[in-house]
C-alpha positions as a printed Julia matrix, in Angstrom:
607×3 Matrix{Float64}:
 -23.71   39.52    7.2
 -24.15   42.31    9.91
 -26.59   44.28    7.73
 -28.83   41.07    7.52
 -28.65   40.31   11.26
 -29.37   43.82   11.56
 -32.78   43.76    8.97
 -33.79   40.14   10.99
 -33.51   42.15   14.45
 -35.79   45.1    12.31
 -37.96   42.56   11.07
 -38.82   40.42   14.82
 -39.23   43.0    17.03
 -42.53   44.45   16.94
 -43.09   40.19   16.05
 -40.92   39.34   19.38
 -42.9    42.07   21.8
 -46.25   40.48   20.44
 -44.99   37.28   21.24
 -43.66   37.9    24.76
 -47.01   39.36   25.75
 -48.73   36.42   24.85
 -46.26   34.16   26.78
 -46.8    36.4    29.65
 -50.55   35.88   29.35
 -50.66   32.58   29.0
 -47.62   30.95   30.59
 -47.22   32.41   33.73
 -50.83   31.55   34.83
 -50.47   28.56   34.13
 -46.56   28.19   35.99
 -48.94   29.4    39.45
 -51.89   27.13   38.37
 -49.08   24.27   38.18
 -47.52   25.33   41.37
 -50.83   25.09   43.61
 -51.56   21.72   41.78
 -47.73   20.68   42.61
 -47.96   21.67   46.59
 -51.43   20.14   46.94
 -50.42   16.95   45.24
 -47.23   16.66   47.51
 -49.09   17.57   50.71
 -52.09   14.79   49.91
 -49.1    11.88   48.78
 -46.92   12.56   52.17
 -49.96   12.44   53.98
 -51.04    8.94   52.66
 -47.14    8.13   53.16
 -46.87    8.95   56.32
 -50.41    6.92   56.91
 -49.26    3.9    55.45
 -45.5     4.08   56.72
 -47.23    4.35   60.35
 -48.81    1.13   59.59
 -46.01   -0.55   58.9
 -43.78    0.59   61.62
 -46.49    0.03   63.66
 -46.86   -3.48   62.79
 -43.14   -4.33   62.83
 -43.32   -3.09   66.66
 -46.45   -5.78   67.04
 -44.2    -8.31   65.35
 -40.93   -7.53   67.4
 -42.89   -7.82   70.56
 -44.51  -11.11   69.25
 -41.12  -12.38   68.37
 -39.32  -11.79   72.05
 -42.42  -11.65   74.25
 -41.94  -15.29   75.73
 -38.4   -13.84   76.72
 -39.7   -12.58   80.25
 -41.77  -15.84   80.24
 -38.7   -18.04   79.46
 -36.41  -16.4    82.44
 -39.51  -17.34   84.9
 -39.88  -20.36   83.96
 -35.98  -21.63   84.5
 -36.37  -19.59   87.75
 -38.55  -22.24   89.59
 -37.12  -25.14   87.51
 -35.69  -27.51   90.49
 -33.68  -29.24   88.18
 -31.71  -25.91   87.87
 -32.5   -25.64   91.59
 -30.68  -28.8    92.63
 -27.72  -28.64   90.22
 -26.71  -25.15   91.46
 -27.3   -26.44   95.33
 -25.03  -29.4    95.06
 -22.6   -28.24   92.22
 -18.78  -28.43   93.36
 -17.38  -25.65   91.21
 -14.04  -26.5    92.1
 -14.5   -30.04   90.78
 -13.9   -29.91   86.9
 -15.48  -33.41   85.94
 -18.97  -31.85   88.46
 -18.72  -29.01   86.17
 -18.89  -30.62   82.93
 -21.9   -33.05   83.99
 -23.46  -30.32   85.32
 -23.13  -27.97   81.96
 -24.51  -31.72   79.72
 -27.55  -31.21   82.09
 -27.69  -27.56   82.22
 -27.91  -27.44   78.35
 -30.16  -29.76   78.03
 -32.73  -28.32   80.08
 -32.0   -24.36   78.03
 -32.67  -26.47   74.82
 -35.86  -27.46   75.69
 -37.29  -24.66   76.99
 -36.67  -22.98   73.95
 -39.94  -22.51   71.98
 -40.01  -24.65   68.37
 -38.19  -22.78   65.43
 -37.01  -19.82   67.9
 -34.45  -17.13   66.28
 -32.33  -17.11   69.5
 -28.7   -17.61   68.15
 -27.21  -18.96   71.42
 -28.55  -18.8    75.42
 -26.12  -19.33   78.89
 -25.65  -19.61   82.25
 -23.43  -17.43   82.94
 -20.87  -17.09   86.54
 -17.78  -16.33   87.49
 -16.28  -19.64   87.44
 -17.75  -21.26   84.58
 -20.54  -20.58   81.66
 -23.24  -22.79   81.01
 -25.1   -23.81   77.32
 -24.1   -24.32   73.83
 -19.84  -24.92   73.7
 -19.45  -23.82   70.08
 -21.05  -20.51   70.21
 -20.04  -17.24   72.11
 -16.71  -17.57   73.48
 -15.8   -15.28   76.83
 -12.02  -14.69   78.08
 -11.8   -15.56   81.66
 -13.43  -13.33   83.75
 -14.49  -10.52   80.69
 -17.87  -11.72   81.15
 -18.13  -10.23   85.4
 -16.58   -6.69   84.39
 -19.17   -6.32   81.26
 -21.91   -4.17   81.14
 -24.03   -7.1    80.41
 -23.37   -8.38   84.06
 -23.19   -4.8    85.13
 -27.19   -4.11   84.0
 -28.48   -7.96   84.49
 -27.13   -7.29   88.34
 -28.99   -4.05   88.74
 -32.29   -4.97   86.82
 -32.76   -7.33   90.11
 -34.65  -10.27   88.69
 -36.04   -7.93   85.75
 -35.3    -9.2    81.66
 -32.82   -6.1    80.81
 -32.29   -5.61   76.66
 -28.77   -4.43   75.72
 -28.34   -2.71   72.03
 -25.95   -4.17   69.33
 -22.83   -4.14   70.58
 -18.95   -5.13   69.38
 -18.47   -8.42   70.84
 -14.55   -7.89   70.77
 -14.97   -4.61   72.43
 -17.19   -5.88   74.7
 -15.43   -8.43   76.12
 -11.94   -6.97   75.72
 -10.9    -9.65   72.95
  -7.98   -7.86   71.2
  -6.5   -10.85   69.2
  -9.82  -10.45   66.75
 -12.12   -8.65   64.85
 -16.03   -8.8    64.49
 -15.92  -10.17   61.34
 -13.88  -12.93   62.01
 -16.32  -14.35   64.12
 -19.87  -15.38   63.48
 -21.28  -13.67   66.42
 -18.97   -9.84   66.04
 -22.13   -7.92   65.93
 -25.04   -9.09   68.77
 -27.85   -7.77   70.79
 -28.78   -9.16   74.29
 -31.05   -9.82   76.74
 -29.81  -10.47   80.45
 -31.67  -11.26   83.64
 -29.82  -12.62   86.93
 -31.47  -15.94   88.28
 -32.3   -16.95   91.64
 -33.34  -20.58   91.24
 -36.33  -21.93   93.39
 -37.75  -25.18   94.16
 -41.6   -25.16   94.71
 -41.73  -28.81   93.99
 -43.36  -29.53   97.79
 -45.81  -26.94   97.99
 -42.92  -24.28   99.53
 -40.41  -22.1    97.75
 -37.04  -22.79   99.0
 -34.16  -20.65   97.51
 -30.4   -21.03   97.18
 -28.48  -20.04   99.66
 -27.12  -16.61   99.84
 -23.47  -18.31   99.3
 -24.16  -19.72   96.06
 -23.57  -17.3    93.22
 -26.14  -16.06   91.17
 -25.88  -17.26   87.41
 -27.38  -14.68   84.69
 -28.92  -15.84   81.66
 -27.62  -14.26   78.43
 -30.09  -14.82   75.46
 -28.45  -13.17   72.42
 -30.07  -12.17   68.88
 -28.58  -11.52   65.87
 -28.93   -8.25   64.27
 -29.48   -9.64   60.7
 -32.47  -12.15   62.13
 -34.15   -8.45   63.2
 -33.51   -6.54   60.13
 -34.73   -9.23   57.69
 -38.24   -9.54   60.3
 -38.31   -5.48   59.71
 -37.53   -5.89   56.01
 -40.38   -8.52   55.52
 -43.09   -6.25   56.87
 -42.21   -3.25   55.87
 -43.59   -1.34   52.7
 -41.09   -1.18   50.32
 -44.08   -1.93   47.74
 -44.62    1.79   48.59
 -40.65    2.99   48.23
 -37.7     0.39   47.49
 -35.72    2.98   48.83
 -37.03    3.41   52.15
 -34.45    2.35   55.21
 -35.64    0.75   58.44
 -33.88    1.34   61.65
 -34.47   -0.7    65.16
 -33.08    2.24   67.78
 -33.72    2.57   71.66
 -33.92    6.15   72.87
 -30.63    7.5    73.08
 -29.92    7.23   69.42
 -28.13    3.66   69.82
 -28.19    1.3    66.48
 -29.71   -1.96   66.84
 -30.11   -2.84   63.46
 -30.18   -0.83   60.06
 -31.26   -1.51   56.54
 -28.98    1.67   56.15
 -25.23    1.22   55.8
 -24.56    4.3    57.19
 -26.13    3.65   60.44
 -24.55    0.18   61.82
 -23.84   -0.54   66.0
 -20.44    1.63   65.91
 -22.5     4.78   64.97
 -25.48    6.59   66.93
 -28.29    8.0    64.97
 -28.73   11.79   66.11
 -31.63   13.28   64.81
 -33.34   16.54   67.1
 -36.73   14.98   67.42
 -35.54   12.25   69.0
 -34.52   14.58   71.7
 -37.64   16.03   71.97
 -39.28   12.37   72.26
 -41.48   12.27   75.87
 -41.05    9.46   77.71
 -44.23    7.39   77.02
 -44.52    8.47   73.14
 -45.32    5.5    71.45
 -45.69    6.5    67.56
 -45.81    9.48   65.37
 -44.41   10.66   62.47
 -41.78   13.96   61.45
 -39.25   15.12   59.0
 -36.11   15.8    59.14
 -32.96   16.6    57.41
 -29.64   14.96   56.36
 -27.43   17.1    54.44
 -29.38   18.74   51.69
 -32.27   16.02   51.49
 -35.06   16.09   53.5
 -36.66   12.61   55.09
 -40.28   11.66   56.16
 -39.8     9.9    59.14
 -42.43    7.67   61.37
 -41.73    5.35   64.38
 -43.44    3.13   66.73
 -42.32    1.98   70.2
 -41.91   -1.74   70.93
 -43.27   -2.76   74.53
 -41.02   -5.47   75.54
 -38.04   -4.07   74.56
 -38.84    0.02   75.07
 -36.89    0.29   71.56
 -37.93    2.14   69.13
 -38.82    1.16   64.89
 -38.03    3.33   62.31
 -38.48    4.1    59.14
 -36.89    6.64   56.58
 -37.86    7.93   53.01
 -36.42   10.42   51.25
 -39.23   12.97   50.37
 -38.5    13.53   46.51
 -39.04    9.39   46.43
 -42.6     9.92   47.02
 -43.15   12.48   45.13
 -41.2    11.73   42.34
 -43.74   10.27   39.84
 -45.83   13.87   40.54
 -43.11   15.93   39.53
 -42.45   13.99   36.07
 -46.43   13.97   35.46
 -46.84   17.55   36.4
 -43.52   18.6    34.78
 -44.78   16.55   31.71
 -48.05   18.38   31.1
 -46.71   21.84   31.88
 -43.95   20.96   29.09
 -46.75   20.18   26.89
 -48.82   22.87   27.31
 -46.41   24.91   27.25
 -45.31   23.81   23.61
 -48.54   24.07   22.62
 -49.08   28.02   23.74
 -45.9    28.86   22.24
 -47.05   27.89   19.16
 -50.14   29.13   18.99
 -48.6    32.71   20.81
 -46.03   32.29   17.8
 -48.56   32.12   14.95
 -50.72   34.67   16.61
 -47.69   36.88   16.81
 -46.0    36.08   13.21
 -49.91   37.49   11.45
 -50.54   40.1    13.32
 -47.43   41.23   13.08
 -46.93   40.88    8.98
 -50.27   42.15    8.8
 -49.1    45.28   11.11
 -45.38   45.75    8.76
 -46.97   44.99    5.48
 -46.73   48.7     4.61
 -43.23   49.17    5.69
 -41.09   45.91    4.27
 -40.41   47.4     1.05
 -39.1    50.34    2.63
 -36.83   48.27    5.18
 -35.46   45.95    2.21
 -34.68   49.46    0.2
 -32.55   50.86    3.52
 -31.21   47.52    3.85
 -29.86   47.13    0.18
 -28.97   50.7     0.44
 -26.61   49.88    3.64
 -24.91   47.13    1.81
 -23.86   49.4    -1.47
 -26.36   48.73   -3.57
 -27.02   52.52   -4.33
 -29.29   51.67   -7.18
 -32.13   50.3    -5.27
 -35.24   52.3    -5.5
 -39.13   51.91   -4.08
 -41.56   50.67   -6.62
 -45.16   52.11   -5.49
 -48.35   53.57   -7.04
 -48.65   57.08   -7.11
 -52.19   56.5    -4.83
 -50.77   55.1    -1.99
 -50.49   57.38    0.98
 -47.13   56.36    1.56
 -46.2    57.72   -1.87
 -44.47   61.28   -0.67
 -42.31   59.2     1.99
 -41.51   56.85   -0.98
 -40.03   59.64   -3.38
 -38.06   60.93   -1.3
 -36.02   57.94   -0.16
 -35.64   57.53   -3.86
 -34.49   60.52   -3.97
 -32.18   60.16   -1.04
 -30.72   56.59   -2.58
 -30.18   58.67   -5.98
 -27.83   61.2    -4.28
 -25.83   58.94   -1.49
 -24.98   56.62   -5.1
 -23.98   59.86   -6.22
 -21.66   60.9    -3.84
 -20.18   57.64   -2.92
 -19.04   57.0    -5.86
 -17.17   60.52   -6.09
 -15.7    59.43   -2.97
 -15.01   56.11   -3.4
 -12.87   57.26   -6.9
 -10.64   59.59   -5.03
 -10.09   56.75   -2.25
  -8.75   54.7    -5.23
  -6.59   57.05   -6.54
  -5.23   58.04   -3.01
  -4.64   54.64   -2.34
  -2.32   54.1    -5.74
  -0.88   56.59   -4.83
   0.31   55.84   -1.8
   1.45   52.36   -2.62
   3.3    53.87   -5.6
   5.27   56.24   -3.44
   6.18   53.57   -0.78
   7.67   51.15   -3.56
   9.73   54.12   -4.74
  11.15   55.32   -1.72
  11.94   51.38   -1.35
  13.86   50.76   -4.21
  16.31   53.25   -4.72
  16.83   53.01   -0.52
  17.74   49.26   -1.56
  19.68   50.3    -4.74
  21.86   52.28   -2.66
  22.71   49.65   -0.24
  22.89   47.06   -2.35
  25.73   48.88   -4.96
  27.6    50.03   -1.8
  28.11   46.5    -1.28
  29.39   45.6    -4.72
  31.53   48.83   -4.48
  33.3    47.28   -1.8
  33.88   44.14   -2.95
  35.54   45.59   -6.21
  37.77   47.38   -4.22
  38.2    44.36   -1.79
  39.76   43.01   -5.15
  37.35   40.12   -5.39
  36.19   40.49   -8.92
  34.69   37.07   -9.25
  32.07   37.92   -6.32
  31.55   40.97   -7.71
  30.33   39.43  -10.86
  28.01   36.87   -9.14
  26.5    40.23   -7.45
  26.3    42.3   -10.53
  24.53   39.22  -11.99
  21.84   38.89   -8.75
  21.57   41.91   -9.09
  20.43   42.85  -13.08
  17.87   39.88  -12.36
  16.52   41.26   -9.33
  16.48   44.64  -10.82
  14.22   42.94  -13.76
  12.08   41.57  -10.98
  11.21   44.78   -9.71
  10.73   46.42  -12.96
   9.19   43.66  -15.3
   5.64   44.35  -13.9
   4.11   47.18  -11.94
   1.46   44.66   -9.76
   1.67   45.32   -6.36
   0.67   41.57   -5.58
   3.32   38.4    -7.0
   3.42   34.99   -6.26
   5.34   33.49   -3.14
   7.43   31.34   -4.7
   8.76   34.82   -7.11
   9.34   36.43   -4.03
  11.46   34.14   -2.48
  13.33   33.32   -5.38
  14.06   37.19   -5.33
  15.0    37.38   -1.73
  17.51   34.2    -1.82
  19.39   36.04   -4.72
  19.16   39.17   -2.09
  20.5    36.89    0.61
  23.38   35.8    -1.66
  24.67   39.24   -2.4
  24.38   39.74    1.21
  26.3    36.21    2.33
  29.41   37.43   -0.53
  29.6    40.93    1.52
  29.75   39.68    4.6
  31.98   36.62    3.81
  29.37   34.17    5.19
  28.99   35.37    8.54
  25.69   34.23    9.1
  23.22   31.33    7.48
  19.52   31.83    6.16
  17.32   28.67    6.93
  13.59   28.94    4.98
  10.64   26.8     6.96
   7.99   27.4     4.2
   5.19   25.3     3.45
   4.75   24.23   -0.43
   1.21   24.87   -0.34
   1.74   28.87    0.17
   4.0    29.13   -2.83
   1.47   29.93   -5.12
  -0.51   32.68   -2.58
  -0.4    36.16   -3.75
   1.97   38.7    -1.25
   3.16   42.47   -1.52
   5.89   42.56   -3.94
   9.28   42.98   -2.13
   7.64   42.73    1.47
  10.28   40.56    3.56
  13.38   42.47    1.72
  13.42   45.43    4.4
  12.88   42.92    7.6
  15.91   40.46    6.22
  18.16   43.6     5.48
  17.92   44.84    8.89
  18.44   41.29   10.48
  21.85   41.13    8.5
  22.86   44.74    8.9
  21.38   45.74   12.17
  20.81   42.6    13.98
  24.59   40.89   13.05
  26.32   44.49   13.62
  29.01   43.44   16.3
  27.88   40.14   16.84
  30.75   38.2    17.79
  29.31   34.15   16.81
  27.89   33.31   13.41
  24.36   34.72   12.83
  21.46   32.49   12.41
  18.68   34.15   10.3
  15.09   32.27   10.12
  12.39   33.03    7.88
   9.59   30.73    7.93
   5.3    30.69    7.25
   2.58   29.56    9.04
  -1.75   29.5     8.64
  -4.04   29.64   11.38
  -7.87   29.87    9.97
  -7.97   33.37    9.15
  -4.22   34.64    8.4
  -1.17   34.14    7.29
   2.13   34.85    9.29
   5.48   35.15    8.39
   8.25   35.5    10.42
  12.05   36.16   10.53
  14.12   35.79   13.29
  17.56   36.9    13.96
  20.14   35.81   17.29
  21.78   39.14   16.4
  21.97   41.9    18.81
  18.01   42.42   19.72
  16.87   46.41   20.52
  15.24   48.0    23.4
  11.28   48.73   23.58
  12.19   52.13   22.82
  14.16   50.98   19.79
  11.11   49.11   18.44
   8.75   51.87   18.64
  11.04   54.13   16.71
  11.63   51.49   13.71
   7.33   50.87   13.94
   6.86   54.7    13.82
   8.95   56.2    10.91
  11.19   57.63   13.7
  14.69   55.81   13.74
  17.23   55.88   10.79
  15.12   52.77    9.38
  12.23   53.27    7.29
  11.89   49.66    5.5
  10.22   48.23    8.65
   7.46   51.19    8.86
   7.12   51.11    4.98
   6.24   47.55    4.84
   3.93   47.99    7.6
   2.56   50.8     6.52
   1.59   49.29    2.49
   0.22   46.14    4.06
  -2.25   47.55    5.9
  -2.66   50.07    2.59
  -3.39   46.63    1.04
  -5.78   44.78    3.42
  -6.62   47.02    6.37
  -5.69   48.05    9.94
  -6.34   44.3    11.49
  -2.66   43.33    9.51
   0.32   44.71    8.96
   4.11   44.09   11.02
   4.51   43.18   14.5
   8.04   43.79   16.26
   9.63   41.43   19.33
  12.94   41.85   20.63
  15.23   42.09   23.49
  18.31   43.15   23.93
  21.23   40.74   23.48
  18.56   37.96   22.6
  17.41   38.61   18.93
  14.27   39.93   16.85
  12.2    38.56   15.38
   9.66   40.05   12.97
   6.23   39.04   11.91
   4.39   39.79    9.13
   0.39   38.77    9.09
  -1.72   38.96    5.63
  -5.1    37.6     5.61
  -5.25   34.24    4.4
């Protein structure tokens, strides 16, 4: 598999440089084409944006002046009413009954100066001692009304309509038993103006007297009846997105189409800083975060406030960025595969000489020692031909010397490894029966002698370096049972071993040395019953088997002696050593252990 990535990567590149060079050539004038087109297409849409979004503000400013322009006319007209006049001169305020005929009248006379289908939500006469108009609509605590800053700038406007921003009604007024959206009128904007009632009714103006108090007339707005007069001229054919905002110069929320910006929050923004006194429309950007707004406003006359509107700039130019991004994608496609044709014949017309010789290395690489070049003796490349013939002739010859004595020294070394195995486990294993017999226990000795022949006929029945699992288990539990007699059952063996690995091929007698050692290293002193574990598991690539002891465990140093033919045990080393004889360096015997906590061995073939 590496030596054909390796012939593709010989193959492309003179194919991949061609085609680079023509992406280069063609692409990237055409990314800096794209970008000029991009920047002049965004600069001509937020031009025509900003034209048309000036237009709109603009006219919302003409519409919110239209709307409260009889305002100023209103107050001057209840100013020389002499009904109003005469009420206030004779009104007893300390006469309840006087109070309530004069509110019927004084309501009366409100209502119909009101203009036909007017968006005022409620209108008073406001004092001290009593307030005047609608009963069912804006409710003041006892004297909350004379310490507001409603009263506070209708008094020092003198005479003069004063507009007041949305405000908290229950803040306002110091109401602490409710919330603004409990009531209908929580969130209001005002205008005030104190009265000073004339009569001109006989060709003279005669005032009130400077004892009686001066009323102030409240008119209040809602700030939904302003947003939805914004909202209906504004040009959200243009953007749906676009938000509207009614402000007055120091950043304080009228009304907002924009959640974010309601009367408890003050737009900041550093152009409106910067605004002169006097500016009444223009346009700028700004930013909020990481997006960046077009914004335009126009000034309303009446009120000095201030109409804005915001659109996020990839809005507008959103539709130019798919287009352009669109036909670039396009093109694009369409140079690559013309740049990939281009490059794939010029290319194969370039290499046509030298394929045969690349598939010959190739082939070569991968053992295929016979390959030769077929050619005519006229070609020009004919001299280069022989002699990688030539070359391929002598590397088959001298692999396969080589690869013989590898064979041989392999057999060789597996053969020696089994030997100095089996007499190592002879010994042991007849010491053990040698004690038994002279422990007096014939009828153990028997059962051993018999494990024992059949083992023995195991080992010597076939010289294949490679038996089935399920042989070699069979084999090791008759092991385990010689081993269980001699030590009078000191420890149990528990197998975990899936069925399906029964009938895989491993090296003959491989888990023999690593379940000795367990039983007579691991169990040596060990003062509870041993628990010996030998169990298999597959990943995707290997096989691992492992046994585990509770015996005594080893130090590091320990382990590195039994892993390097050091210690006084070789059957750990020897099995590591013929199983990566077998299948290579990647597998082989890994050791774990600590002291006083166990071993445990593992064993990985491929799978």
């Amino acid at each position: 598999m590496e030596k054909w990535k390796h012939k593709r990567k010989i193959y492309w590149k003179l194919r991949t440089q061609l085609l680079v060079l023509f992406l280069v050539l063609t692409i990237v004038p055409l990314i800096i084409f794209s970008i000029l087109i991009y920047r002049n297409s965004v600069k001509s849409i937020t031009e025509q944006a900003q034209g048309y979004f000036m237009q709109s503000v603009e006219k919302s400013s003409v519409i919110v002046d239209k709307e409260f322009d009889y305002i100023d006319e209103f107050a001057q007209k209840l100013n020389i009413d002499s009904r109003l006049y005469e009420i206030f001169k004779n009104l007893d305020k300390t006469d309840e009954v006087s109070l309530m005929n004069a509110n019927s009248r004084i309501t009366a006379i409100l209502d119909a100066y009101k203009p036909w289908g007017s968006n005022i939500y409620s209108v008073h006469l406001v004092t001290s001692y009593f307030r005047f108009g609608e009963e069912d609509k804006n409710f003041y605590p006892k004297g909350a009304f004379m310490n507001s800053r409603l009263e506070k700038e209708a008094r020092e406007a003198k005479g003069s309509v004063c507009w007041i921003p949305t405000y908290s009604y229950t803040d306002m007024f110091g109401i602490n038993n409710l919330t603004d959206t409990q009531v209908e009128y929580g969130s209001l904007f005002t205008a005030v103006c104190q009265m000073n009632f004339c009569d001109v009714s006989s060709g003279r103006v005669e005032r009130l007297s400077e004892s009686v108090e001066r009323p102030i007339l409240v008119i209040n707005y809602t700030e939904e009846f302003l947003m939805s007069l914004i909202r209906r001229y504004g040009a959200k054919d243009i953007v749906s997105d676009a938000d509207y905002l009614v402000i007055d110069r120091e950043g304080n929320v009228i009304c907002s189409s924009d959640p974010a910006y309601d009367a408890s929050h003050r737009y900041q923004a550093d152009w409106l800083g910067t605004l002169k006194k006097g500016t009444n429309s223009g346009y700028t950007t700004e930013k909020d975060g990481r997006e960046k707004y077009m914004v335009t406003y126009a000034q309303s006359e009446i009120t000095d406030w201030l109409v804005v509107a915001r659109v996020p700039v990839h809005l507008l130019i959103q539709d130019v960025e798919r287009n352009i991004r669109s036909y670039i994608i396009a093109i694009m496609v369409i140079l690559l595969l013309l740049s990939a044709v281009s490059s794939y014949m010029i290319s194969r017309y370039i290499n046509r000489k030298i394929y045969g010789t690349i598939h010959m290395i190739d082939q070569v690489g991968t053992g295929q020692f016979g390959s030769l070049i077929t050619y005519d003796d006229r070609d020009e490349f004919s001299f280069f031909y022989e002699k990688l013939n030539e070359m391929s002739r002598n590397i088959k010859a001298l692999i396969h010397e080589n690869y013989e004595v590898k064979l041989q020294q392999k057999d060789f070394e597996i053969m020696i490894l089994t030997i100095q195995l089996n007499p190592h486990f002879l010994y042991n294993t007849l010491n053990i029966i040698n004690w038994t017999c002279l422990a007096g226990d014939t009828p153990k000795a028997s059962r051993m002698i018999v494990d024992l022949s059949r083992m023995l006929q195991y080992t010597s029945q076939s010289r294949k370096q490679l038996v089935h699992l399920k042989d070699e288990i069979d084999w090791l539990k008759r092991y385990i049972e010689i081993m269980q007699i001699r030590y009078e059952n000191q420890f149990e063996v528990n197998f975990d071993i899936p069925e399906e690995l029964m009938e895989k091929e491993v090296p003959k007698l491989f888990l023999q040395p690593l379940v000795e050692n367990a039983i007579v290293h691991g169990f040596k002193n060990s003062e509870e019953k041993g628990i010996l574990e030998i169990s298999a598991e597959t990943d995707e690539e290997n096989i691992c088997f492992t046994v585990e002891d509770n015996g005594a465990g080893m130090t590091q140093q320990r382990v590195k002696e039994v892993l390097e033919f050091t210690g006084t045990s070789i059957g750990v080393a020897n099995t590591d050593r013929r199983i990566k004889i077998l299948y290579g360096e990647a597998y082989g015997v890994s050791l774990h252990s600590q002291l006083g906590e166990g071993t445990a061995v593992v064993v990985t073939i491929p799978k």
